[in-house]
Amino acid sequence: MKSLVMMVTFLTRIPLPQIGEFNEKDFVRGILYAPIIGLLIGSVLAIESYLLRPYLPSIVLGFLIFLTYLVITGGLHIDGLVDSADGLYSSRKKEKILEIMKDSRVGTFGALALLIVCIGFIIGAGYLGWQGILFVPLVGRITLLQTAASGKYARSEGGMGKGIVDYVDMKHWMYWVLIFGAIALVGAILIDKILFAIIFLSYIQLIGIMHFKLRDIIKKIDGITGDIMGYSVEISQVLYMMILIIWMGVFGWSLYL
């Protein structure tokens, strides 16, 4: 319970009373609860989508959902997105990429990445129904585990993400992939089998895309950092929404269910 509370207060701006003294071991273990927090965030966004969709144009609804997402998370992973984009796309060597990623200033590539993710999220949230939106933050935080398990920590001096990268392995990530599959199966039985098959299979496709993306990142900086984990959360969420929209269009499925 302590690890869960610590992770809620770290990954969101939801105020919870502190349970005992801060302990790094409990904090690191708490990262395994990140997908639960993602499902909590997704539930809020799904309810907002369900209640407001009949009254608002899709682009306005998407903007409001994105604002709600930022309020809940405090834009935590946005910083990692911007810093990572500035470094990874600078065409420099490992040491210079890591140096750029530590720089708090926003460069051209970081600004472009932020713009693309914001626009993509708003469009995706505006066109997907509540069922699709429900899973978006969950997918992002399962991808966080995939990222942490993909390689060693990249910085020699350590950092905030080192304990997480050292602790998380592939079995932790796979547990959550199976749980996601179980949730989708329940949705297929209780709500609609085709819709939830699309929801789950879109995530499987995302896994493949992120695998190759992470392999490219590891080749550039020889590992993973905390910024890369934040980058992967934001990128994977937008990619997942776009994949969902494409496949729903292919199958002629209503986006607004």
PDB file of C-alpha atoms in Angstrom:
ATOM      1  CA  MET A   1       0.000   0.000   0.000  1.00  0.00           C
ATOM      2  CA  LYS A   2       2.837   2.406   0.824  1.00  0.00           C
ATOM      3  CA  SER A   3       4.416   1.861  -2.601  1.00  0.00           C
ATOM      4  CA  LEU A   4       1.075   2.451  -4.331  1.00  0.00           C
ATOM      5  CA  VAL A   5       0.457   5.703  -2.442  1.00  0.00           C
ATOM      6  CA  MET A   6       3.983   6.910  -3.217  1.00  0.00           C
ATOM      7  CA  MET A   7       3.512   6.171  -6.898  1.00  0.00           C
ATOM      8  CA  VAL A   8       0.102   7.898  -7.037  1.00  0.00           C
ATOM      9  CA  THR A   9       1.611  11.059  -5.580  1.00  0.00           C
ATOM     10  CA  PHE A  10       4.597  10.819  -7.949  1.00  0.00           C
ATOM     11  CA  LEU A  11       2.745  10.078 -11.198  1.00  0.00           C
ATOM     12  CA  THR A  12      -0.280  12.297 -10.554  1.00  0.00           C
ATOM     13  CA  ARG A  13      -1.293  15.443  -8.704  1.00  0.00           C
ATOM     14  CA  ILE A  14      -3.881  13.543  -6.658  1.00  0.00           C
ATOM     15  CA  PRO A  15      -3.297  14.576  -3.023  1.00  0.00           C
ATOM     16  CA  LEU A  16      -2.916  11.595  -0.704  1.00  0.00           C
ATOM     17  CA  PRO A  17      -1.626  11.528   2.881  1.00  0.00           C
ATOM     18  CA  GLN A  18       1.954  10.292   3.189  1.00  0.00           C
ATOM     19  CA  ILE A  19       2.342   6.848   4.718  1.00  0.00           C
ATOM     20  CA  GLY A  20       5.557   6.730   6.741  1.00  0.00           C
ATOM     21  CA  GLU A  21       8.981   8.017   5.713  1.00  0.00           C
ATOM     22  CA  PHE A  22      10.205   8.049   2.131  1.00  0.00           C
ATOM     23  CA  ASN A  23      12.013   4.838   1.254  1.00  0.00           C
ATOM     24  CA  GLU A  24      13.708   4.427  -2.116  1.00  0.00           C
ATOM     25  CA  LYS A  25      13.094   0.682  -2.192  1.00  0.00           C
ATOM     26  CA  ASP A  26       9.346   1.165  -1.707  1.00  0.00           C
ATOM     27  CA  PHE A  27       9.344   3.909  -4.328  1.00  0.00           C
ATOM     28  CA  VAL A  28      11.079   1.742  -6.922  1.00  0.00           C
ATOM     29  CA  ARG A  29       8.764  -1.193  -6.265  1.00  0.00           C
ATOM     30  CA  GLY A  30       5.831   1.159  -6.679  1.00  0.00           C
ATOM     31  CA  ILE A  31       6.554   1.542 -10.394  1.00  0.00           C
ATOM     32  CA  LEU A  32       4.834  -1.817 -10.894  1.00  0.00           C
ATOM     33  CA  TYR A  33       1.591  -0.071  -9.898  1.00  0.00           C
ATOM     34  CA  ALA A  34       1.988   2.512 -12.686  1.00  0.00           C
ATOM     35  CA  PRO A  35      -0.516   0.731 -14.990  1.00  0.00           C
ATOM     36  CA  ILE A  36      -3.130   0.789 -12.201  1.00  0.00           C
ATOM     37  CA  ILE A  37      -2.657   4.535 -11.987  1.00  0.00           C
ATOM     38  CA  GLY A  38      -2.924   4.674 -15.775  1.00  0.00           C
ATOM     39  CA  LEU A  39      -6.264   2.889 -15.584  1.00  0.00           C
ATOM     40  CA  LEU A  40      -7.411   5.371 -12.917  1.00  0.00           C
ATOM     41  CA  ILE A  41      -6.464   8.305 -15.156  1.00  0.00           C
ATOM     42  CA  GLY A  42      -8.138   6.621 -18.120  1.00  0.00           C
ATOM     43  CA  SER A  43     -11.334   6.142 -16.130  1.00  0.00           C
ATOM     44  CA  VAL A  44     -11.555   9.882 -15.438  1.00  0.00           C
ATOM     45  CA  LEU A  45     -10.935  10.720 -19.098  1.00  0.00           C
ATOM     46  CA  ALA A  46     -13.442   8.075 -20.270  1.00  0.00           C
ATOM     47  CA  ILE A  47     -16.171   9.451 -17.985  1.00  0.00           C
ATOM     48  CA  GLU A  48     -15.472  12.968 -19.273  1.00  0.00           C
ATOM     49  CA  SER A  49     -15.699  11.712 -22.862  1.00  0.00           C
ATOM     50  CA  TYR A  50     -18.922   9.806 -22.213  1.00  0.00           C
ATOM     51  CA  LEU A  51     -20.642  12.763 -20.522  1.00  0.00           C
ATOM     52  CA  LEU A  52     -19.543  15.575 -22.858  1.00  0.00           C
ATOM     53  CA  ARG A  53     -19.482  13.936 -26.295  1.00  0.00           C
ATOM     54  CA  PRO A  54     -23.184  14.568 -27.066  1.00  0.00           C
ATOM     55  CA  TYR A  55     -22.731  18.312 -26.518  1.00  0.00           C
ATOM     56  CA  LEU A  56     -19.341  19.246 -27.975  1.00  0.00           C
ATOM     57  CA  PRO A  57     -17.529  19.147 -31.335  1.00  0.00           C
ATOM     58  CA  SER A  58     -14.843  16.462 -31.368  1.00  0.00           C
ATOM     59  CA  ILE A  59     -11.906  18.904 -31.462  1.00  0.00           C
ATOM     60  CA  VAL A  60     -13.209  20.832 -28.432  1.00  0.00           C
ATOM     61  CA  LEU A  61     -13.834  17.605 -26.541  1.00  0.00           C
ATOM     62  CA  GLY A  62     -10.338  16.382 -27.368  1.00  0.00           C
ATOM     63  CA  PHE A  63      -8.845  19.635 -26.107  1.00  0.00           C
ATOM     64  CA  LEU A  64     -10.754  19.425 -22.812  1.00  0.00           C
ATOM     65  CA  ILE A  65      -9.748  15.787 -22.301  1.00  0.00           C
ATOM     66  CA  PHE A  66      -6.118  16.700 -22.940  1.00  0.00           C
ATOM     67  CA  LEU A  67      -6.343  19.530 -20.412  1.00  0.00           C
ATOM     68  CA  THR A  68      -7.798  17.124 -17.858  1.00  0.00           C
ATOM     69  CA  TYR A  69      -4.938  14.711 -18.542  1.00  0.00           C
ATOM     70  CA  LEU A  70      -2.404  17.490 -17.937  1.00  0.00           C
ATOM     71  CA  VAL A  71      -4.120  18.563 -14.713  1.00  0.00           C
ATOM     72  CA  ILE A  72      -4.135  15.003 -13.338  1.00  0.00           C
ATOM     73  CA  THR A  73      -0.543  14.188 -14.302  1.00  0.00           C
ATOM     74  CA  GLY A  74       0.931  17.637 -13.892  1.00  0.00           C
ATOM     75  CA  GLY A  75       2.560  17.182 -17.290  1.00  0.00           C
ATOM     76  CA  LEU A  76       5.108  14.902 -15.598  1.00  0.00           C
ATOM     77  CA  HIS A  77       6.194  12.984 -18.690  1.00  0.00           C
ATOM     78  CA  ILE A  78       6.115  16.006 -20.994  1.00  0.00           C
ATOM     79  CA  ASP A  79       9.498  17.124 -19.673  1.00  0.00           C
ATOM     80  CA  GLY A  80      11.012  13.738 -20.562  1.00  0.00           C
ATOM     81  CA  LEU A  81       9.438  13.910 -24.005  1.00  0.00           C
ATOM     82  CA  VAL A  82      10.964  17.320 -24.764  1.00  0.00           C
ATOM     83  CA  ASP A  83      14.413  16.571 -23.324  1.00  0.00           C
ATOM     84  CA  SER A  84      14.611  13.200 -25.072  1.00  0.00           C
ATOM     85  CA  ALA A  85      13.574  14.598 -28.443  1.00  0.00           C
ATOM     86  CA  ASP A  86      16.182  17.363 -28.224  1.00  0.00           C
ATOM     87  CA  GLY A  87      18.895  14.827 -27.504  1.00  0.00           C
ATOM     88  CA  LEU A  88      17.904  11.847 -29.636  1.00  0.00           C
ATOM     89  CA  TYR A  89      17.305  13.814 -32.820  1.00  0.00           C
ATOM     90  CA  SER A  90      20.408  15.993 -32.522  1.00  0.00           C
ATOM     91  CA  SER A  91      22.554  13.517 -34.536  1.00  0.00           C
ATOM     92  CA  ARG A  92      25.280  13.648 -31.876  1.00  0.00           C
ATOM     93  CA  LYS A  93      27.256  10.960 -30.062  1.00  0.00           C
ATOM     94  CA  LYS A  94      26.106   9.360 -26.805  1.00  0.00           C
ATOM     95  CA  GLU A  95      27.855  11.746 -24.387  1.00  0.00           C
ATOM     96  CA  LYS A  96      26.534  14.850 -26.155  1.00  0.00           C
ATOM     97  CA  ILE A  97      22.997  13.388 -26.416  1.00  0.00           C
ATOM     98  CA  LEU A  98      22.926  12.744 -22.663  1.00  0.00           C
ATOM     99  CA  GLU A  99      24.301  16.228 -22.022  1.00  0.00           C
ATOM    100  CA  ILE A 100      21.577  17.805 -24.185  1.00  0.00           C
ATOM    101  CA  MET A 101      18.913  15.756 -22.387  1.00  0.00           C
ATOM    102  CA  LYS A 102      20.047  17.221 -19.034  1.00  0.00           C
ATOM    103  CA  ASP A 103      19.710  20.769 -20.368  1.00  0.00           C
ATOM    104  CA  SER A 104      16.440  22.291 -19.156  1.00  0.00           C
ATOM    105  CA  ARG A 105      16.159  24.574 -22.187  1.00  0.00           C
ATOM    106  CA  VAL A 106      13.734  23.558 -24.949  1.00  0.00           C
ATOM    107  CA  GLY A 107      15.264  23.120 -28.387  1.00  0.00           C
ATOM    108  CA  THR A 108      13.729  22.831 -31.841  1.00  0.00           C
ATOM    109  CA  PHE A 109      13.262  19.065 -31.772  1.00  0.00           C
ATOM    110  CA  GLY A 110      11.750  19.173 -28.292  1.00  0.00           C
ATOM    111  CA  ALA A 111       9.289  21.866 -29.343  1.00  0.00           C
ATOM    112  CA  LEU A 112       8.305  19.894 -32.449  1.00  0.00           C
ATOM    113  CA  ALA A 113       7.833  16.690 -30.436  1.00  0.00           C
ATOM    114  CA  LEU A 114       5.667  18.535 -27.920  1.00  0.00           C
ATOM    115  CA  LEU A 115       3.560  20.073 -30.688  1.00  0.00           C
ATOM    116  CA  ILE A 116       3.062  16.729 -32.442  1.00  0.00           C
ATOM    117  CA  VAL A 117       2.118  14.915 -29.237  1.00  0.00           C
ATOM    118  CA  CYS A 118      -0.310  17.653 -28.126  1.00  0.00           C
ATOM    119  CA  ILE A 119      -2.048  17.750 -31.520  1.00  0.00           C
ATOM    120  CA  GLY A 120      -2.089  13.954 -31.759  1.00  0.00           C
ATOM    121  CA  PHE A 121      -3.566  13.543 -28.287  1.00  0.00           C
ATOM    122  CA  ILE A 122      -6.264  16.157 -28.896  1.00  0.00           C
ATOM    123  CA  ILE A 123      -7.260  14.606 -32.230  1.00  0.00           C
ATOM    124  CA  GLY A 124      -7.214  11.082 -30.807  1.00  0.00           C
ATOM    125  CA  ALA A 125      -9.204  11.971 -27.707  1.00  0.00           C
ATOM    126  CA  GLY A 126     -11.711  13.851 -29.835  1.00  0.00           C
ATOM    127  CA  TYR A 127     -12.362  10.987 -32.235  1.00  0.00           C
ATOM    128  CA  LEU A 128     -12.195   7.952 -29.964  1.00  0.00           C
ATOM    129  CA  GLY A 129     -15.099   6.823 -27.834  1.00  0.00           C
ATOM    130  CA  TRP A 130     -14.839   6.324 -24.105  1.00  0.00           C
ATOM    131  CA  GLN A 131     -13.810   2.666 -24.478  1.00  0.00           C
ATOM    132  CA  GLY A 132     -10.696   3.575 -26.450  1.00  0.00           C
ATOM    133  CA  ILE A 133      -9.769   6.537 -24.236  1.00  0.00           C
ATOM    134  CA  LEU A 134     -10.077   4.370 -21.126  1.00  0.00           C
ATOM    135  CA  PHE A 135      -7.062   2.324 -22.186  1.00  0.00           C
ATOM    136  CA  VAL A 136      -4.773   5.101 -23.441  1.00  0.00           C
ATOM    137  CA  PRO A 137      -3.081   6.028 -20.115  1.00  0.00           C
ATOM    138  CA  LEU A 138      -2.935   2.328 -19.205  1.00  0.00           C
ATOM    139  CA  VAL A 139      -1.063   1.597 -22.444  1.00  0.00           C
ATOM    140  CA  GLY A 140       1.313   4.485 -21.770  1.00  0.00           C
ATOM    141  CA  ARG A 141       2.261   3.181 -18.341  1.00  0.00           C
ATOM    142  CA  ILE A 142       2.602  -0.433 -19.445  1.00  0.00           C
ATOM    143  CA  THR A 143       4.954   0.924 -22.114  1.00  0.00           C
ATOM    144  CA  LEU A 144       6.872   2.653 -19.320  1.00  0.00           C
ATOM    145  CA  LEU A 145       7.569  -0.821 -17.898  1.00  0.00           C
ATOM    146  CA  GLN A 146       8.502  -2.119 -21.358  1.00  0.00           C
ATOM    147  CA  THR A 147      10.971   0.757 -21.669  1.00  0.00           C
ATOM    148  CA  ALA A 148      12.503   0.262 -18.224  1.00  0.00           C
ATOM    149  CA  ALA A 149      12.951  -3.461 -18.915  1.00  0.00           C
ATOM    150  CA  SER A 150      14.545  -2.949 -22.330  1.00  0.00           C
ATOM    151  CA  GLY A 151      18.078  -2.103 -21.269  1.00  0.00           C
ATOM    152  CA  LYS A 152      20.478  -0.959 -18.590  1.00  0.00           C
ATOM    153  CA  TYR A 153      20.645   2.567 -17.206  1.00  0.00           C
ATOM    154  CA  ALA A 154      22.486   4.810 -19.656  1.00  0.00           C
ATOM    155  CA  ARG A 155      24.146   7.316 -17.328  1.00  0.00           C
ATOM    156  CA  SER A 156      27.274   6.328 -15.428  1.00  0.00           C
ATOM    157  CA  GLU A 157      26.558   8.788 -12.595  1.00  0.00           C
ATOM    158  CA  GLY A 158      23.101   7.411 -11.886  1.00  0.00           C
ATOM    159  CA  GLY A 159      19.874   9.374 -11.662  1.00  0.00           C
ATOM    160  CA  MET A 160      16.261   9.245 -10.580  1.00  0.00           C
ATOM    161  CA  GLY A 161      15.369   6.519 -13.053  1.00  0.00           C
ATOM    162  CA  LYS A 162      18.314   4.211 -12.280  1.00  0.00           C
ATOM    163  CA  GLY A 163      16.577   2.287  -9.513  1.00  0.00           C
ATOM    164  CA  ILE A 164      13.528   1.746 -11.712  1.00  0.00           C
ATOM    165  CA  VAL A 165      15.570   0.560 -14.711  1.00  0.00           C
ATOM    166  CA  ASP A 166      17.617  -1.779 -12.492  1.00  0.00           C
ATOM    167  CA  TYR A 167      14.513  -3.217 -10.811  1.00  0.00           C
ATOM    168  CA  VAL A 168      12.040  -3.725 -13.669  1.00  0.00           C
ATOM    169  CA  ASP A 169      12.506  -6.732 -15.935  1.00  0.00           C
ATOM    170  CA  MET A 170      10.572  -8.291 -18.799  1.00  0.00           C
ATOM    171  CA  LYS A 171       8.419 -10.503 -16.592  1.00  0.00           C
ATOM    172  CA  HIS A 172       6.994  -7.436 -14.823  1.00  0.00           C
ATOM    173  CA  TRP A 173       6.036  -5.965 -18.181  1.00  0.00           C
ATOM    174  CA  MET A 174       4.618  -9.254 -19.494  1.00  0.00           C
ATOM    175  CA  TYR A 175       2.395  -9.623 -16.412  1.00  0.00           C
ATOM    176  CA  TRP A 176       0.713  -6.356 -17.354  1.00  0.00           C
ATOM    177  CA  VAL A 177       0.403  -7.311 -21.021  1.00  0.00           C
ATOM    178  CA  LEU A 178      -1.481 -10.423 -19.873  1.00  0.00           C
ATOM    179  CA  ILE A 179      -3.636  -8.369 -17.491  1.00  0.00           C
ATOM    180  CA  PHE A 180      -4.464  -5.983 -20.330  1.00  0.00           C
ATOM    181  CA  GLY A 181      -5.430  -8.984 -22.429  1.00  0.00           C
ATOM    182  CA  ALA A 182      -7.661 -10.268 -19.623  1.00  0.00           C
ATOM    183  CA  ILE A 183      -9.388  -6.880 -19.290  1.00  0.00           C
ATOM    184  CA  ALA A 184      -9.949  -6.779 -23.059  1.00  0.00           C
ATOM    185  CA  LEU A 185     -11.346 -10.316 -22.929  1.00  0.00           C
ATOM    186  CA  VAL A 186     -13.852  -9.326 -20.254  1.00  0.00           C
ATOM    187  CA  GLY A 187     -14.816  -6.305 -22.355  1.00  0.00           C
ATOM    188  CA  ALA A 188     -15.253  -8.559 -25.390  1.00  0.00           C
ATOM    189  CA  ILE A 189     -17.573 -10.850 -23.430  1.00  0.00           C
ATOM    190  CA  LEU A 190     -19.613  -8.152 -21.716  1.00  0.00           C
ATOM    191  CA  ILE A 191     -19.638  -5.316 -24.279  1.00  0.00           C
ATOM    192  CA  ASP A 192     -18.488  -6.148 -27.815  1.00  0.00           C
ATOM    193  CA  LYS A 193     -16.010  -8.754 -29.018  1.00  0.00           C
ATOM    194  CA  ILE A 194     -14.891  -6.965 -32.203  1.00  0.00           C
ATOM    195  CA  LEU A 195     -14.363  -3.608 -30.509  1.00  0.00           C
ATOM    196  CA  PHE A 196     -12.250  -5.033 -27.709  1.00  0.00           C
ATOM    197  CA  ALA A 197     -10.352  -7.281 -30.104  1.00  0.00           C
ATOM    198  CA  ILE A 198      -9.354  -4.111 -31.980  1.00  0.00           C
ATOM    199  CA  ILE A 199      -8.392  -2.444 -28.693  1.00  0.00           C
ATOM    200  CA  PHE A 200      -6.096  -5.306 -27.682  1.00  0.00           C
ATOM    201  CA  LEU A 201      -4.638  -6.078 -31.110  1.00  0.00           C
ATOM    202  CA  SER A 202      -3.820  -2.383 -31.577  1.00  0.00           C
ATOM    203  CA  TYR A 203      -1.737  -2.610 -28.419  1.00  0.00           C
ATOM    204  CA  ILE A 204       0.061  -5.702 -29.703  1.00  0.00           C
ATOM    205  CA  GLN A 205       0.953  -3.730 -32.826  1.00  0.00           C
ATOM    206  CA  LEU A 206       2.182  -0.874 -30.630  1.00  0.00           C
ATOM    207  CA  ILE A 207       4.463  -3.293 -28.765  1.00  0.00           C
ATOM    208  CA  GLY A 208       6.228  -4.082 -32.023  1.00  0.00           C
ATOM    209  CA  ILE A 209       6.616  -0.415 -32.956  1.00  0.00           C
ATOM    210  CA  MET A 210       7.977   0.494 -29.520  1.00  0.00           C
ATOM    211  CA  HIS A 211      10.360  -2.478 -29.569  1.00  0.00           C
ATOM    212  CA  PHE A 212      12.099  -1.162 -32.681  1.00  0.00           C
ATOM    213  CA  LYS A 213      11.991   2.413 -31.386  1.00  0.00           C
ATOM    214  CA  LEU A 214      13.581   1.432 -28.082  1.00  0.00           C
ATOM    215  CA  ARG A 215      16.206  -0.651 -29.857  1.00  0.00           C
ATOM    216  CA  ASP A 216      17.167   2.438 -31.874  1.00  0.00           C
ATOM    217  CA  ILE A 217      17.325   4.566 -28.704  1.00  0.00           C
ATOM    218  CA  ILE A 218      19.523   2.020 -26.919  1.00  0.00           C
ATOM    219  CA  LYS A 219      21.849   1.952 -29.923  1.00  0.00           C
ATOM    220  CA  LYS A 220      22.236   5.750 -29.640  1.00  0.00           C
ATOM    221  CA  ILE A 221      22.774   6.125 -25.886  1.00  0.00           C
ATOM    222  CA  ASP A 222      23.547   2.558 -24.783  1.00  0.00           C
ATOM    223  CA  GLY A 223      20.631   2.316 -22.376  1.00  0.00           C
ATOM    224  CA  ILE A 224      17.572   3.950 -20.841  1.00  0.00           C
ATOM    225  CA  THR A 225      17.104   7.073 -18.701  1.00  0.00           C
ATOM    226  CA  GLY A 226      14.230   8.594 -16.762  1.00  0.00           C
ATOM    227  CA  ASP A 227      13.649  11.051 -19.605  1.00  0.00           C
ATOM    228  CA  ILE A 228      13.376   8.174 -22.083  1.00  0.00           C
ATOM    229  CA  MET A 229      10.704   6.557 -19.911  1.00  0.00           C
ATOM    230  CA  GLY A 230       8.690   9.780 -19.943  1.00  0.00           C
ATOM    231  CA  TYR A 231       9.203  10.089 -23.697  1.00  0.00           C
ATOM    232  CA  SER A 232       7.944   6.537 -24.234  1.00  0.00           C
ATOM    233  CA  VAL A 233       4.781   7.181 -22.208  1.00  0.00           C
ATOM    234  CA  GLU A 234       3.734  10.203 -24.259  1.00  0.00           C
ATOM    235  CA  ILE A 235       4.764   8.808 -27.646  1.00  0.00           C
ATOM    236  CA  SER A 236       3.104   5.426 -27.072  1.00  0.00           C
ATOM    237  CA  GLN A 237      -0.201   6.993 -26.040  1.00  0.00           C
ATOM    238  CA  VAL A 238      -0.496   9.035 -29.223  1.00  0.00           C
ATOM    239  CA  LEU A 239       0.676   6.144 -31.409  1.00  0.00           C
ATOM    240  CA  TYR A 240      -1.882   3.868 -29.775  1.00  0.00           C
ATOM    241  CA  MET A 241      -4.720   6.318 -30.441  1.00  0.00           C
ATOM    242  CA  MET A 242      -3.692   6.669 -34.079  1.00  0.00           C
ATOM    243  CA  ILE A 243      -3.489   2.876 -34.521  1.00  0.00           C
ATOM    244  CA  LEU A 244      -6.942   2.496 -32.975  1.00  0.00           C
ATOM    245  CA  ILE A 245      -8.441   5.136 -35.238  1.00  0.00           C
ATOM    246  CA  ILE A 246      -6.893   3.563 -38.336  1.00  0.00           C
ATOM    247  CA  TRP A 247      -8.099   0.043 -37.549  1.00  0.00           C
ATOM    248  CA  MET A 248     -11.575   1.205 -36.585  1.00  0.00           C
ATOM    249  CA  GLY A 249     -11.736   2.952 -39.941  1.00  0.00           C
ATOM    250  CA  VAL A 250     -10.556  -0.175 -41.736  1.00  0.00           C
ATOM    251  CA  PHE A 251     -13.234  -2.267 -40.054  1.00  0.00           C
ATOM    252  CA  GLY A 252     -15.873   0.427 -40.551  1.00  0.00           C
ATOM    253  CA  TRP A 253     -16.374   0.678 -36.820  1.00  0.00           C
ATOM    254  CA  SER A 254     -17.891   3.730 -35.168  1.00  0.00           C
ATOM    255  CA  LEU A 255     -15.241   5.759 -33.355  1.00  0.00           C
ATOM    256  CA  TYR A 256     -17.782   7.185 -30.949  1.00  0.00           C
ATOM    257  CA  LEU A 257     -19.040   4.030 -29.257  1.00  0.00           C
TER     258      LEU A 257
END
